[in-house]
Amino acid sequence: MAVERTFSIVKPDAVGKNVIGKIYSRFEENGLRIVAAKMLQLSEEVAGGFYAEHRERPFFPALIEFMTSGPVLVQVLEGENAIAKNRELMGATNPQEADAGTIRADFAESIDANAVHGSDSPASAAREIAYFFAASEICDRA
Ligand code: RTP
Ligand code: MG
């Protein structure tokens, strides 16, 4: 299996609950390395560009309001099968439907405040990493 990179966000609810370290531990304990990371306050423009694929959806205004409600951590995760592995660790979008032991089951409250984001495909991962990080900000730890 190939070593991949994926893009991840610790969302404002999880930063507010002070569980950044617990979420980072889930990544590290499951074979994903953090190869880039920074804390940011997203503007409406940056959040809207990031979630551009959802612009016409009814939940878009609530999504942008939530994502700009406080600081987030953005990171690049690297490891075998990293994109699917991270989605598995996150659990379902709605925490009520997330498998026990997943990040969303353990740390999320609602479909809006759902603790984490993770890229859903190689194309999304490439776009999302480049949206937040310059190549010089990603550290090769292999
Ligand atoms: P994310 O992009 O944040 O990792 O989440 P996801 O892939 O699991 O879900 P996605 O379909 O990409 O939706 C992005 C975010 O929009 C909110 N959402 N609300 N009310 C709703 O029906 C609804 N559907 C999606 C969620 O907060 C989701 O994380
Ligand atoms: Mg998504």
mmCIF file of C-alpha atoms and ligand atoms in Angstrom:
data_model
loop_
_atom_site.group_PDB
_atom_site.id
_atom_site.type_symbol
_atom_site.label_atom_id
_atom_site.label_comp_id
_atom_site.label_asym_id
_atom_site.label_seq_id
_atom_site.Cartn_x
_atom_site.Cartn_y
_atom_site.Cartn_z
ATOM 1 C CA MET A 1 0.000 0.000 0.000
ATOM 2 C CA ALA A 2 1.264 3.464 -0.859
ATOM 3 C CA VAL A 3 2.263 6.147 1.613
ATOM 4 C CA GLU A 4 -0.212 8.999 1.123
ATOM 5 C CA ARG A 5 -0.824 12.469 2.508
ATOM 6 C CA THR A 6 -4.214 13.754 3.587
ATOM 7 C CA PHE A 7 -5.499 17.069 4.910
ATOM 8 C CA SER A 8 -7.180 17.366 8.298
ATOM 9 C CA ILE A 9 -8.837 20.107 10.382
ATOM 10 C CA VAL A 10 -9.495 20.102 14.125
ATOM 11 C CA LYS A 11 -12.674 22.205 14.024
ATOM 12 C CA PRO A 12 -13.611 25.088 16.401
ATOM 13 C CA ASP A 13 -15.725 22.896 18.719
ATOM 14 C CA ALA A 14 -12.829 20.531 19.432
ATOM 15 C CA VAL A 15 -10.315 23.379 19.852
ATOM 16 C CA GLY A 16 -12.777 25.009 22.286
ATOM 17 C CA LYS A 17 -13.108 21.766 24.271
ATOM 18 C CA ASN A 18 -9.300 21.559 24.626
ATOM 19 C CA VAL A 19 -9.046 18.111 23.010
ATOM 20 C CA ILE A 20 -6.445 18.912 20.310
ATOM 21 C CA GLY A 21 -3.913 16.580 21.962
ATOM 22 C CA LYS A 22 -6.403 13.734 22.315
ATOM 23 C CA ILE A 23 -7.264 13.992 18.606
ATOM 24 C CA TYR A 24 -3.594 14.203 17.572
ATOM 25 C CA SER A 25 -2.986 11.048 19.665
ATOM 26 C CA ARG A 26 -5.621 9.180 17.625
ATOM 27 C CA PHE A 27 -3.651 10.018 14.468
ATOM 28 C CA GLU A 28 -0.287 9.064 15.965
ATOM 29 C CA GLU A 29 -1.515 5.859 17.601
ATOM 30 C CA ASN A 30 -2.913 4.713 14.262
ATOM 31 C CA GLY A 31 0.158 5.154 12.102
ATOM 32 C CA LEU A 32 -0.388 8.689 10.809
ATOM 33 C CA ARG A 33 2.422 11.239 11.145
ATOM 34 C CA ILE A 34 1.788 14.998 11.426
ATOM 35 C CA VAL A 35 4.086 16.474 8.752
ATOM 36 C CA ALA A 36 2.664 20.052 8.821
ATOM 37 C CA ALA A 37 0.430 21.936 11.283
ATOM 38 C CA LYS A 38 -0.751 25.437 12.206
ATOM 39 C CA MET A 39 -3.527 27.201 14.144
ATOM 40 C CA LEU A 40 -5.676 29.673 12.214
ATOM 41 C CA GLN A 41 -8.773 31.824 12.583
ATOM 42 C CA LEU A 42 -10.575 31.250 9.257
ATOM 43 C CA SER A 43 -12.185 34.220 7.525
ATOM 44 C CA GLU A 44 -15.527 33.777 5.715
ATOM 45 C CA GLU A 45 -13.639 34.018 2.412
ATOM 46 C CA VAL A 46 -11.121 31.311 3.293
ATOM 47 C CA ALA A 47 -13.762 28.986 4.787
ATOM 48 C CA GLY A 48 -16.065 29.569 1.791
ATOM 49 C CA GLY A 49 -13.299 28.771 -0.685
ATOM 50 C CA PHE A 50 -12.383 25.644 1.216
ATOM 51 C CA TYR A 51 -15.981 24.350 1.206
ATOM 52 C CA ALA A 52 -16.779 25.707 -2.311
ATOM 53 C CA GLU A 53 -18.245 22.313 -3.369
ATOM 54 C CA HIS A 54 -21.048 22.858 -0.787
ATOM 55 C CA ARG A 55 -21.830 26.490 -1.726
ATOM 56 C CA GLU A 56 -25.339 25.698 -3.049
ATOM 57 C CA ARG A 57 -26.291 23.348 -0.197
ATOM 58 C CA PRO A 58 -28.836 24.491 2.426
ATOM 59 C CA PHE A 59 -26.382 23.911 5.281
ATOM 60 C CA PHE A 60 -23.624 26.103 3.719
ATOM 61 C CA PRO A 61 -24.334 29.319 5.752
ATOM 62 C CA ALA A 62 -24.378 27.361 9.032
ATOM 63 C CA LEU A 63 -21.196 25.525 8.013
ATOM 64 C CA ILE A 64 -19.329 28.793 7.348
ATOM 65 C CA GLU A 65 -20.646 30.405 10.535
ATOM 66 C CA PHE A 66 -19.442 27.426 12.540
ATOM 67 C CA MET A 67 -16.042 27.123 10.836
ATOM 68 C CA THR A 68 -15.326 30.823 11.506
ATOM 69 C CA SER A 69 -16.624 30.747 15.116
ATOM 70 C CA GLY A 70 -13.158 30.174 16.630
ATOM 71 C CA PRO A 71 -9.664 28.969 15.826
ATOM 72 C CA VAL A 72 -8.968 25.718 14.012
ATOM 73 C CA LEU A 73 -5.891 23.528 13.671
ATOM 74 C CA VAL A 74 -5.013 22.514 10.115
ATOM 75 C CA GLN A 75 -2.610 19.646 9.488
ATOM 76 C CA VAL A 76 -1.193 17.317 6.884
ATOM 77 C CA LEU A 77 -1.154 13.641 7.892
ATOM 78 C CA GLU A 78 1.119 11.114 6.221
ATOM 79 C CA GLY A 79 1.002 7.317 6.283
ATOM 80 C CA GLU A 80 -0.063 4.115 4.544
ATOM 81 C CA ASN A 81 -3.520 4.608 3.058
ATOM 82 C CA ALA A 82 -3.749 7.924 4.968
ATOM 83 C CA ILE A 83 -6.900 9.272 3.257
ATOM 84 C CA ALA A 84 -9.127 6.269 4.016
ATOM 85 C CA LYS A 85 -7.431 5.643 7.381
ATOM 86 C CA ASN A 86 -8.195 9.170 8.557
ATOM 87 C CA ARG A 87 -11.845 8.932 7.402
ATOM 88 C CA GLU A 88 -12.128 5.652 9.333
ATOM 89 C CA LEU A 89 -10.670 7.250 12.486
ATOM 90 C CA MET A 90 -13.057 10.242 12.136
ATOM 91 C CA GLY A 91 -16.308 8.247 11.864
ATOM 92 C CA ALA A 92 -19.547 9.288 10.151
ATOM 93 C CA THR A 93 -20.335 12.983 9.482
ATOM 94 C CA ASN A 94 -23.230 12.817 11.980
ATOM 95 C CA PRO A 95 -21.709 11.817 15.345
ATOM 96 C CA GLN A 96 -24.966 10.041 16.258
ATOM 97 C CA GLU A 97 -24.198 7.631 13.396
ATOM 98 C CA ALA A 98 -20.450 7.355 14.025
ATOM 99 C CA ASP A 99 -19.006 4.000 15.117
ATOM 100 C CA ALA A 100 -17.964 3.690 18.769
ATOM 101 C CA GLY A 101 -14.353 4.652 19.326
ATOM 102 C CA THR A 102 -14.184 7.105 16.419
ATOM 103 C CA ILE A 103 -13.153 10.744 16.917
ATOM 104 C CA ARG A 104 -16.650 12.031 16.107
ATOM 105 C CA ALA A 105 -18.356 9.503 18.396
ATOM 106 C CA ASP A 106 -16.055 10.491 21.260
ATOM 107 C CA PHE A 107 -15.635 14.265 20.805
ATOM 108 C CA ALA A 108 -18.452 15.632 18.578
ATOM 109 C CA GLU A 109 -21.895 16.934 19.515
ATOM 110 C CA SER A 110 -23.815 17.379 16.263
ATOM 111 C CA ILE A 111 -23.614 17.206 12.474
ATOM 112 C CA ASP A 112 -22.546 20.869 12.497
ATOM 113 C CA ALA A 113 -20.089 20.743 15.384
ATOM 114 C CA ASN A 114 -18.430 17.485 14.371
ATOM 115 C CA ALA A 115 -14.852 17.959 15.627
ATOM 116 C CA VAL A 116 -12.800 17.156 12.522
ATOM 117 C CA HIS A 117 -12.532 17.378 8.767
ATOM 118 C CA GLY A 118 -10.644 14.923 6.569
ATOM 119 C CA SER A 119 -10.092 14.822 2.802
ATOM 120 C CA ASP A 120 -12.386 12.338 1.057
ATOM 121 C CA SER A 121 -10.262 11.478 -2.040
ATOM 122 C CA PRO A 122 -6.743 11.874 -3.449
ATOM 123 C CA ALA A 123 -7.916 14.824 -5.573
ATOM 124 C CA SER A 124 -9.470 16.559 -2.522
ATOM 125 C CA ALA A 125 -6.351 15.886 -0.456
ATOM 126 C CA ALA A 126 -4.099 17.499 -3.078
ATOM 127 C CA ARG A 127 -6.387 20.549 -3.428
ATOM 128 C CA GLU A 128 -6.899 21.005 0.318
ATOM 129 C CA ILE A 129 -3.204 20.616 1.242
ATOM 130 C CA ALA A 130 -2.258 23.211 -1.390
ATOM 131 C CA TYR A 131 -5.077 25.518 -0.186
ATOM 132 C CA PHE A 132 -3.537 25.824 3.291
ATOM 133 C CA PHE A 133 0.162 24.949 2.983
ATOM 134 C CA ALA A 134 3.106 26.025 0.851
ATOM 135 C CA ALA A 135 5.393 23.123 -0.084
ATOM 136 C CA SER A 136 8.070 24.676 2.167
ATOM 137 C CA GLU A 137 5.758 24.304 5.213
ATOM 138 C CA ILE A 138 5.476 20.513 4.850
ATOM 139 C CA CYS A 139 8.255 18.550 6.550
ATOM 140 C CA ASP A 140 9.385 15.285 5.031
ATOM 141 C CA ARG A 141 9.598 12.856 7.954
ATOM 142 C CA ALA A 142 9.780 9.585 5.980
HETATM 143 P P1 RTP B 1 -15.914 17.316 6.297
HETATM 144 O O1 RTP B 1 -15.900 17.719 4.840
HETATM 145 O O2 RTP B 1 -16.058 18.484 7.236
HETATM 146 O O3 RTP B 1 -14.763 16.411 6.623
HETATM 147 O O4 RTP B 1 -17.189 16.397 6.570
HETATM 148 P P2 RTP B 1 -17.727 15.211 5.682
HETATM 149 O O5 RTP B 1 -16.844 14.987 4.491
HETATM 150 O O6 RTP B 1 -17.963 14.072 6.611
HETATM 151 O O7 RTP B 1 -19.124 15.813 5.208
HETATM 152 P P3 RTP B 1 -19.472 16.741 3.952
HETATM 153 O O8 RTP B 1 -20.591 16.089 3.223
HETATM 154 O O9 RTP B 1 -18.230 17.090 3.171
HETATM 155 O O10 RTP B 1 -20.047 18.055 4.636
HETATM 156 C C1 RTP B 1 -19.180 19.059 5.159
HETATM 157 C C2 RTP B 1 -19.690 19.508 6.500
HETATM 158 O O11 RTP B 1 -20.956 20.147 6.312
HETATM 159 C C3 RTP B 1 -21.804 19.838 7.413
HETATM 160 N N1 RTP B 1 -23.010 19.170 6.939
HETATM 161 N N2 RTP B 1 -24.186 19.425 7.404
HETATM 162 N N3 RTP B 1 -26.964 19.447 7.918
HETATM 163 C C4 RTP B 1 -26.478 18.621 7.011
HETATM 164 O O12 RTP B 1 -27.160 17.864 6.370
HETATM 165 C C5 RTP B 1 -25.037 18.641 6.774
HETATM 166 N N4 RTP B 1 -24.407 17.884 5.895
HETATM 167 C C6 RTP B 1 -23.117 18.230 6.012
HETATM 168 C C7 RTP B 1 -21.069 18.914 8.338
HETATM 169 O O13 RTP B 1 -20.564 19.680 9.425
HETATM 170 C C8 RTP B 1 -19.944 18.366 7.480
HETATM 171 O O14 RTP B 1 -18.814 18.055 8.259
HETATM 172 MG MG MG B 2 -16.292 16.520 3.178
#
